[in-house]
JSON list of C-alpha atoms in Angstrom, two decimals:
[
{"chain": "I", "resi": 989, "resn": "MET", "atom": "CA", "xyz": [-17.31, -5.84, 21.49]},
{"chain": "I", "resi": 990, "resn": "SER", "atom": "CA", "xyz": [-14.99, -5.29, 22.40]},
{"chain": "I", "resi": 991, "resn": "TYR", "atom": "CA", "xyz": [-12.56, -2.72, 21.46]},
{"chain": "I", "resi": 992, "resn": "SER", "atom": "CA", "xyz": [-10.63, -1.60, 24.08]},
{"chain": "I", "resi": 993, "resn": "VAL", "atom": "CA", "xyz": [-9.56, 2.44, 24.19]},
{"chain": "I", "resi": 994, "resn": "ASN", "atom": "CA", "xyz": [-5.96, 2.68, 26.59]},
{"chain": "I", "resi": 995, "resn": "TRP", "atom": "CA", "xyz": [-7.24, 6.45, 27.11]},
{"chain": "I", "resi": 996, "resn": "ILE", "atom": "CA", "xyz": [-3.61, 7.00, 29.29]},
{"chain": "I", "resi": 997, "resn": "THR", "atom": "CA", "xyz": [-1.54, 6.06, 26.18]},
{"chain": "I", "resi": 998, "resn": "LYS", "atom": "CA", "xyz": [-4.85, 7.26, 23.86]},
{"chain": "I", "resi": 999, "resn": "VAL", "atom": "CA", "xyz": [-4.76, 4.47, 21.37]},
{"chain": "I", "resi": 1000, "resn": "VAL", "atom": "CA", "xyz": [-7.55, 2.57, 20.05]},
{"chain": "I", "resi": 1001, "resn": "SER", "atom": "CA", "xyz": [-7.38, -1.16, 20.17]},
{"chain": "I", "resi": 1002, "resn": "VAL", "atom": "CA", "xyz": [-9.76, -3.13, 17.14]},
{"chain": "I", "resi": 1003, "resn": "PRO", "atom": "CA", "xyz": [-9.39, -6.91, 18.18]},
{"chain": "I", "resi": 1004, "resn": "THR", "atom": "CA", "xyz": [-9.72, -9.10, 14.67]},
{"chain": "I", "resi": 1005, "resn": "SER", "atom": "CA", "xyz": [-12.94, -10.85, 16.52]},
{"chain": "I", "resi": 1006, "resn": "ASP", "atom": "CA", "xyz": [-14.54, -6.93, 15.92]},
{"chain": "I", "resi": 1007, "resn": "LEU", "atom": "CA", "xyz": [-13.72, -7.51, 11.06]},
{"chain": "I", "resi": 1008, "resn": "THR", "atom": "CA", "xyz": [-15.86, -9.00, 8.94]},
{"chain": "I", "resi": 1009, "resn": "LEU", "atom": "CA", "xyz": [-13.82, -11.79, 7.31]},
{"chain": "I", "resi": 1010, "resn": "VAL", "atom": "CA", "xyz": [-13.76, -11.12, 3.72]},
{"chain": "I", "resi": 1011, "resn": "SER", "atom": "CA", "xyz": [-11.39, -14.63, 3.14]},
{"chain": "I", "resi": 1012, "resn": "GLY", "atom": "CA", "xyz": [-8.55, -15.65, 4.18]},
{"chain": "I", "resi": 1013, "resn": "ASN", "atom": "CA", "xyz": [-6.89, -13.24, 6.58]},
{"chain": "I", "resi": 1014, "resn": "HIS", "atom": "CA", "xyz": [-8.27, -10.45, 4.63]},
{"chain": "I", "resi": 1015, "resn": "TYR", "atom": "CA", "xyz": [-11.11, -8.36, 6.97]},
{"chain": "I", "resi": 1016, "resn": "ARG", "atom": "CA", "xyz": [-13.20, -5.00, 6.88]},
{"chain": "I", "resi": 1017, "resn": "LEU", "atom": "CA", "xyz": [-14.82, -2.08, 8.82]},
{"chain": "I", "resi": 1018, "resn": "ASP", "atom": "CA", "xyz": [-17.14, -0.62, 9.44]},
{"chain": "I", "resi": 1019, "resn": "LEU", "atom": "CA", "xyz": [-16.58, 3.08, 10.60]},
{"chain": "I", "resi": 1020, "resn": "ASN", "atom": "CA", "xyz": [-20.25, 3.82, 11.75]},
{"chain": "I", "resi": 1021, "resn": "VAL", "atom": "CA", "xyz": [-20.35, 0.76, 13.65]},
{"chain": "I", "resi": 1022, "resn": "PHE", "atom": "CA", "xyz": [-16.83, 1.89, 14.25]},
{"chain": "I", "resi": 1023, "resn": "ARG", "atom": "CA", "xyz": [-18.04, 5.38, 15.82]},
{"chain": "I", "resi": 1024, "resn": "ILE", "atom": "CA", "xyz": [-20.84, 4.05, 17.94]},
{"chain": "I", "resi": 1025, "resn": "GLU", "atom": "CA", "xyz": [-18.64, 1.59, 19.35]},
{"chain": "I", "resi": 1026, "resn": "LEU", "atom": "CA", "xyz": [-16.07, 3.93, 20.65]},
{"chain": "I", "resi": 1027, "resn": "ARG", "atom": "CA", "xyz": [-19.60, 6.71, 21.99]},
{"chain": "I", "resi": 1028, "resn": "ARG", "atom": "CA", "xyz": [-20.17, 3.81, 24.14]},
{"chain": "I", "resi": 1029, "resn": "LEU", "atom": "CA", "xyz": [-17.10, 3.89, 25.27]},
{"chain": "I", "resi": 1030, "resn": "GLU", "atom": "CA", "xyz": [-16.71, 8.05, 25.89]},
{"chain": "I", "resi": 1031, "resn": "SER", "atom": "CA", "xyz": [-19.72, 7.50, 27.53]},
{"chain": "I", "resi": 1032, "resn": "ASP", "atom": "CA", "xyz": [-19.62, 4.51, 30.21]},
{"chain": "I", "resi": 1033, "resn": "PHE", "atom": "CA", "xyz": [-18.71, 6.09, 33.80]},
{"chain": "I", "resi": 1034, "resn": "THR", "atom": "CA", "xyz": [-16.23, 3.03, 34.07]},
{"chain": "I", "resi": 1035, "resn": "GLU", "atom": "CA", "xyz": [-14.42, 3.89, 31.42]},
{"chain": "I", "resi": 1036, "resn": "GLY", "atom": "CA", "xyz": [-13.35, 7.17, 29.21]},
{"chain": "I", "resi": 1037, "resn": "LEU", "atom": "CA", "xyz": [-16.32, 9.67, 30.48]},
{"chain": "I", "resi": 1038, "resn": "TRP", "atom": "CA", "xyz": [-13.33, 11.46, 31.88]},
{"chain": "I", "resi": 1039, "resn": "ALA", "atom": "CA", "xyz": [-10.79, 10.91, 29.16]},
{"chain": "I", "resi": 1040, "resn": "VAL", "atom": "CA", "xyz": [-10.92, 14.15, 26.09]},
{"chain": "I", "resi": 1041, "resn": "GLN", "atom": "CA", "xyz": [-12.84, 12.45, 22.63]},
{"chain": "I", "resi": 1042, "resn": "THR", "atom": "CA", "xyz": [-11.33, 10.50, 20.13]},
{"chain": "I", "resi": 1043, "resn": "LEU", "atom": "CA", "xyz": [-13.41, 10.90, 17.31]},
{"chain": "I", "resi": 1044, "resn": "GLU", "atom": "CA", "xyz": [-14.96, 13.70, 15.57]},
{"chain": "I", "resi": 1045, "resn": "HIS", "atom": "CA", "xyz": [-17.49, 12.67, 13.16]},
{"chain": "I", "resi": 1046, "resn": "SER", "atom": "CA", "xyz": [-19.24, 14.66, 10.26]},
{"chain": "I", "resi": 1047, "resn": "ASN", "atom": "CA", "xyz": [-22.48, 13.85, 9.27]},
{"chain": "I", "resi": 1048, "resn": "THR", "atom": "CA", "xyz": [-23.41, 15.85, 6.67]},
{"chain": "I", "resi": 1049, "resn": "ARG", "atom": "CA", "xyz": [-21.52, 16.64, 2.87]},
{"chain": "I", "resi": 1050, "resn": "PHE", "atom": "CA", "xyz": [-19.01, 18.75, 2.10]},
{"chain": "I", "resi": 1051, "resn": "ASP", "atom": "CA", "xyz": [-17.48, 20.99, -0.42]},
{"chain": "I", "resi": 1052, "resn": "PHE", "atom": "CA", "xyz": [-14.46, 20.49, -0.66]},
{"chain": "I", "resi": 1053, "resn": "ALA", "atom": "CA", "xyz": [-12.19, 22.11, -3.84]},
{"chain": "I", "resi": 1054, "resn": "GLY", "atom": "CA", "xyz": [-15.61, 21.32, -5.90]},
{"chain": "I", "resi": 1055, "resn": "VAL", "atom": "CA", "xyz": [-16.26, 18.43, -5.24]},
{"chain": "I", "resi": 1056, "resn": "ASP", "atom": "CA", "xyz": [-19.15, 16.86, -2.34]},
{"chain": "I", "resi": 1057, "resn": "TYR", "atom": "CA", "xyz": [-17.26, 13.96, 0.18]},
{"chain": "I", "resi": 1058, "resn": "ALA", "atom": "CA", "xyz": [-19.70, 11.51, 2.04]},
{"chain": "I", "resi": 1059, "resn": "PRO", "atom": "CA", "xyz": [-19.47, 11.95, 5.66]},
{"chain": "I", "resi": 1060, "resn": "PHE", "atom": "CA", "xyz": [-16.22, 12.46, 7.10]},
{"chain": "I", "resi": 1061, "resn": "ASP", "atom": "CA", "xyz": [-14.19, 10.59, 10.86]},
{"chain": "I", "resi": 1062, "resn": "LYS", "atom": "CA", "xyz": [-11.42, 11.67, 12.24]},
{"chain": "I", "resi": 1063, "resn": "ILE", "atom": "CA", "xyz": [-9.78, 10.75, 14.70]},
{"chain": "I", "resi": 1064, "resn": "ILE", "atom": "CA", "xyz": [-8.47, 13.81, 17.13]},
{"chain": "I", "resi": 1065, "resn": "ASN", "atom": "CA", "xyz": [-6.92, 14.68, 20.01]},
{"chain": "I", "resi": 1066, "resn": "GLY", "atom": "CA", "xyz": [-3.39, 12.62, 20.04]},
{"chain": "I", "resi": 1067, "resn": "TYR", "atom": "CA", "xyz": [-5.37, 9.26, 19.94]},
{"chain": "I", "resi": 1068, "resn": "THR", "atom": "CA", "xyz": [-3.75, 6.52, 17.34]},
{"chain": "I", "resi": 1069, "resn": "VAL", "atom": "CA", "xyz": [-5.75, 3.31, 16.27]},
{"chain": "I", "resi": 1070, "resn": "GLU", "atom": "CA", "xyz": [-4.46, -0.12, 15.97]},
{"chain": "I", "resi": 1071, "resn": "PHE", "atom": "CA", "xyz": [-5.71, -3.91, 15.21]},
{"chain": "I", "resi": 1072, "resn": "SER", "atom": "CA", "xyz": [-4.71, -6.50, 17.28]},
{"chain": "I", "resi": 1073, "resn": "GLY", "atom": "CA", "xyz": [-4.43, -10.70, 16.40]},
{"chain": "I", "resi": 1074, "resn": "SER", "atom": "CA", "xyz": [-3.61, -11.71, 13.03]},
{"chain": "I", "resi": 1075, "resn": "VAL", "atom": "CA", "xyz": [-4.27, -9.84, 10.11]},
{"chain": "I", "resi": 1076, "resn": "GLU", "atom": "CA", "xyz": [-2.93, -8.91, 7.39]},
{"chain": "I", "resi": 1077, "resn": "ARG", "atom": "CA", "xyz": [-5.47, -6.48, 5.49]},
{"chain": "I", "resi": 1078, "resn": "VAL", "atom": "CA", "xyz": [-8.08, -4.49, 6.89]},
{"chain": "I", "resi": 1079, "resn": "ASP", "atom": "CA", "xyz": [-10.70, -2.93, 4.54]},
{"chain": "I", "resi": 1080, "resn": "LEU", "atom": "CA", "xyz": [-12.06, 0.74, 6.18]},
{"chain": "I", "resi": 1081, "resn": "ILE", "atom": "CA", "xyz": [-16.11, 1.49, 4.49]},
{"chain": "I", "resi": 1082, "resn": "GLY", "atom": "CA", "xyz": [-18.62, 3.61, 5.47]},
{"chain": "I", "resi": 1083, "resn": "SER", "atom": "CA", "xyz": [-17.04, 7.24, 5.41]},
{"chain": "I", "resi": 1084, "resn": "ASN", "atom": "CA", "xyz": [-14.01, 9.18, 4.98]},
{"chain": "I", "resi": 1085, "resn": "ASN", "atom": "CA", "xyz": [-11.49, 9.01, 7.80]},
{"chain": "I", "resi": 1086, "resn": "ASN", "atom": "CA", "xyz": [-8.25, 9.38, 8.73]},
{"chain": "I", "resi": 1087, "resn": "ILE", "atom": "CA", "xyz": [-7.69, 6.50, 10.09]},
{"chain": "I", "resi": 1088, "resn": "VAL", "atom": "CA", "xyz": [-3.98, 6.14, 7.68]},
{"chain": "I", "resi": 1089, "resn": "ASP", "atom": "CA", "xyz": [-2.09, 9.45, 9.07]},
{"chain": "I", "resi": 1090, "resn": "VAL", "atom": "CA", "xyz": [-2.84, 7.96, 12.65]},
{"chain": "I", "resi": 1091, "resn": "LEU", "atom": "CA", "xyz": [-2.48, 4.18, 13.05]},
{"chain": "I", "resi": 1092, "resn": "ASN", "atom": "CA", "xyz": [-0.79, 2.13, 15.29]},
{"chain": "I", "resi": 1093, "resn": "TYR", "atom": "CA", "xyz": [1.81, -0.01, 12.53]},
{"chain": "I", "resi": 1094, "resn": "THR", "atom": "CA", "xyz": [1.44, -4.26, 13.58]},
{"chain": "I", "resi": 1095, "resn": "GLY", "atom": "CA", "xyz": [1.55, -5.02, 9.87]},
{"chain": "I", "resi": 1096, "resn": "VAL", "atom": "CA", "xyz": [-1.29, -4.80, 8.55]},
{"chain": "I", "resi": 1097, "resn": "SER", "atom": "CA", "xyz": [-1.50, -3.11, 5.50]},
{"chain": "I", "resi": 1098, "resn": "VAL", "atom": "CA", "xyz": [-4.95, -1.14, 6.25]},
{"chain": "I", "resi": 1099, "resn": "VAL", "atom": "CA", "xyz": [-6.98, 0.27, 2.94]},
{"chain": "I", "resi": 1100, "resn": "PRO", "atom": "CA", "xyz": [-8.70, 3.11, 3.24]},
{"chain": "I", "resi": 1101, "resn": "SER", "atom": "CA", "xyz": [-11.86, 4.79, 0.56]},
{"chain": "I", "resi": 1102, "resn": "ASN", "atom": "CA", "xyz": [-11.57, 8.07, 0.64]},
{"chain": "I", "resi": 1103, "resn": "SER", "atom": "CA", "xyz": [-12.90, 10.50, -1.55]},
{"chain": "I", "resi": 1104, "resn": "ALA", "atom": "CA", "xyz": [-13.23, 9.50, -4.84]},
{"chain": "I", "resi": 1105, "resn": "GLY", "atom": "CA", "xyz": [-14.81, 6.53, -3.95]},
{"chain": "I", "resi": 1106, "resn": "LEU", "atom": "CA", "xyz": [-17.62, 8.86, -1.60]},
{"chain": "I", "resi": 1107, "resn": "GLN", "atom": "CA", "xyz": [-17.86, 11.53, -3.06]},
{"chain": "I", "resi": 1108, "resn": "VAL", "atom": "CA", "xyz": [-21.67, 12.77, -3.33]},
{"chain": "I", "resi": 1109, "resn": "VAL", "atom": "CA", "xyz": [-23.25, 13.16, -6.85]},
{"chain": "I", "resi": 1110, "resn": "THR", "atom": "CA", "xyz": [-26.56, 14.15, -7.45]},
{"chain": "I", "resi": 1111, "resn": "SER", "atom": "CA", "xyz": [-26.78, 14.15, -10.77]},
{"chain": "I", "resi": 1112, "resn": "GLY", "atom": "CA", "xyz": [-25.67, 14.65, -13.94]},
{"chain": "I", "resi": 1113, "resn": "SER", "atom": "CA", "xyz": [-22.63, 16.08, -15.57]},
{"chain": "I", "resi": 1114, "resn": "GLY", "atom": "CA", "xyz": [-21.94, 19.57, -14.73]},
{"chain": "I", "resi": 1115, "resn": "VAL", "atom": "CA", "xyz": [-21.88, 20.72, -18.17]},
{"chain": "I", "resi": 1116, "resn": "THR", "atom": "CA", "xyz": [-24.50, 23.46, -18.16]},
{"chain": "I", "resi": 1117, "resn": "ALA", "atom": "CA", "xyz": [-26.75, 24.73, -21.51]},
{"chain": "I", "resi": 1118, "resn": "GLN", "atom": "CA", "xyz": [-24.73, 27.08, -22.57]},
{"chain": "I", "resi": 1119, "resn": "ASP", "atom": "CA", "xyz": [-22.24, 24.56, -22.97]},
{"chain": "I", "resi": 1120, "resn": "LYS", "atom": "CA", "xyz": [-24.02, 22.30, -24.01]},
{"chain": "I", "resi": 1121, "resn": "THR", "atom": "CA", "xyz": [-24.60, 24.94, -26.85]},
{"chain": "I", "resi": 1122, "resn": "ASP", "atom": "CA", "xyz": [-20.75, 26.53, -27.78]},
{"chain": "I", "resi": 1123, "resn": "ILE", "atom": "CA", "xyz": [-20.09, 22.86, -28.15]},
{"chain": "I", "resi": 1124, "resn": "ALA", "atom": "CA", "xyz": [-23.38, 21.89, -30.99]},
{"chain": "I", "resi": 1125, "resn": "ASN", "atom": "CA", "xyz": [-22.18, 25.16, -32.84]},
{"chain": "I", "resi": 1126, "resn": "LEU", "atom": "CA", "xyz": [-18.41, 24.36, -32.71]},
{"chain": "I", "resi": 1127, "resn": "SER", "atom": "CA", "xyz": [-18.63, 21.37, -33.63]},
{"chain": "I", "resi": 1128, "resn": "ARG", "atom": "CA", "xyz": [-21.06, 22.27, -37.09]},
{"chain": "I", "resi": 1129, "resn": "ASP", "atom": "CA", "xyz": [-18.84, 25.32, -37.75]},
{"chain": "I", "resi": 1130, "resn": "THR", "atom": "CA", "xyz": [-16.20, 22.93, -37.70]},
{"chain": "I", "resi": 1131, "resn": "ILE", "atom": "CA", "xyz": [-18.05, 20.45, -39.92]},
{"chain": "I", "resi": 1132, "resn": "LEU", "atom": "CA", "xyz": [-19.69, 22.42, -41.95]},
{"chain": "I", "resi": 1133, "resn": "GLY", "atom": "CA", "xyz": [-16.10, 24.69, -42.50]},
{"chain": "I", "resi": 1134, "resn": "THR", "atom": "CA", "xyz": [-17.65, 27.89, -41.52]},
{"chain": "I", "resi": 1135, "resn": "GLU", "atom": "CA", "xyz": [-14.85, 28.15, -39.03]},
{"chain": "I", "resi": 1136, "resn": "SER", "atom": "CA", "xyz": [-12.70, 30.72, -38.67]},
{"chain": "I", "resi": 1137, "resn": "PHE", "atom": "CA", "xyz": [-9.74, 29.94, -37.38]},
{"chain": "I", "resi": 1138, "resn": "PRO", "atom": "CA", "xyz": [-7.10, 33.15, -36.50]}
]
């Protein structure tokens, strides 16, 4: 990987060569690979061992407003991200993230796959057994005409 971090200006640079080509100038960035590479750079004695952390990773599902979300990667401590080279579009895959919020605009269209596309659903629709009974009773009463309305 040839990612680089300017530890003084706090800019994380991702070169085109480290992105996955989709077609033309359309690329994809796997955020798991991104996270691992940033951790490697942070722990390297000649790189960022002395610098503050670049990324906060939540590996567990978390509940927000009643919805379980997939892992979250957050660029922290004032770091920003830029994509270099002749890239027109980069799709971010693999986790919810805040990269769009900390992006250095270089003409690249960055498309995150946050929230709805990365919710964790165990099973079912959330309708309870009592909800089903109430719906069935109301439907029966409405069809048979025994429902009274105020």
